[in-house]
Amino acid sequence: MPQPASTPEPSSSVPGAVHRLVDGPGGRIHLLEQGTGPLVLMIHGFPETSYSWRHQLPAVAAAGFRAVAVDVRGYGRSSAPDDVDAYRLTALVGDNVGVVHALGEETATVVGHDWGSPVAANSALLRPDMFTAAAMLSVPYAPWNPMRPTEGFARIGGSEEFYVSYFQEPGRAEAEIDPDVRGWLAGFYSALSADTMPPPDGASPFFVPSGARMRDRFPRGPLPSWLTEADLDVYSAEFARTGLTGGLNRYRNVDRDWGDLAVWDGARLTRPSLFIGGALDSSTTWMADAIAAYPRTLPGLVSSHILEGCGHWIQQERATEVNDLLTGWLHTVHA
């Protein structure tokens, strides 16, 4: 089988990792690859890229695995289709299938963070023959339920607008992001980081008053301890080049996902799984019921961990701890 094409290393180079471009159902997929052994496919969230796995790639490779982190479609150097509905969950699962085939493999363990978590979970749910285990970071697994997502998000907001609702209209969020991509990213990362997030009794950036912008409530001050100026340069350079529409289009497909996955109503994820969340992460608190339901919804769960004092960017905030939990789990499911 022909090998995926190697590409010149960009400014976001991760030492020891090889950059490749492979063909997927939606166009090209850019990925970082390091190590040999069973394939471990890592899926980032919003607003990130394959660079967010820079601490995990060498650790997973050193543990005896072929570690691969992709740029999800719409991000980095992967293709960015114009149609909003090209970013539905089933399409991203299809991209994962395409990557596994392009790498000459038959199976993979899939690991996802943030939006990558439901992409990973649904990869194992829809294609358990290929994705034989799934790790979910920050966003818990929750089976399909009868409430249309946009209706549920509208209820969460109350008198203010929940950020997922704010993201629904194409161009609206882009209008506040594009004039200062670096500043917007710094504020968004800070708002969900343990050492820079607003106090619990403060105004949340993830609820937007009428006529306001998300960034109006972003923290102002030093960067989170996990994010260096150089790291922020990498992210901001990528998104200044591509824009954030591809990532925002993931939010704009929640109702399409709901329709696509209705046949999986209440489905349990039976493949071996792992969950790691941050105790200070709003995803963990908003979805506490989903975590409590794991004995029923994740019968293959190997272990679940809530890291005290940790925010949302878990594999970057607490890289060593996440690496230990992740590689220990990988050795368990590949024993």
PDB file of C-alpha atoms in Angstrom, residues 142-149 258 264-266:
ATOM      1  CA  ALA A 142     -24.056  10.940  26.704  1.00  0.00           C
ATOM      2  CA  PRO A 143     -26.355   8.763  24.577  1.00  0.00           C
ATOM      3  CA  TRP A 144     -28.894  10.233  22.162  1.00  0.00           C
ATOM      4  CA  ASN A 145     -31.997  11.617  23.851  1.00  0.00           C
ATOM      5  CA  PRO A 146     -35.327  12.946  22.545  1.00  0.00           C
ATOM      6  CA  MET A 147     -34.714  16.673  23.137  1.00  0.00           C
ATOM      7  CA  ARG A 148     -33.592  18.628  20.084  1.00  0.00           C
ATOM      8  CA  PRO A 149     -30.182  20.082  21.059  1.00  0.00           C
ATOM      9  CA  TRP A 258     -29.518  14.575  16.451  1.00  0.00           C
ATOM     10  CA  TRP A 264     -28.949   5.088  18.306  1.00  0.00           C
ATOM     11  CA  ASP A 265     -31.484   6.257  20.897  1.00  0.00           C
ATOM     12  CA  GLY A 266     -30.100   5.389  24.342  1.00  0.00           C
TER      13      GLY A 266
END
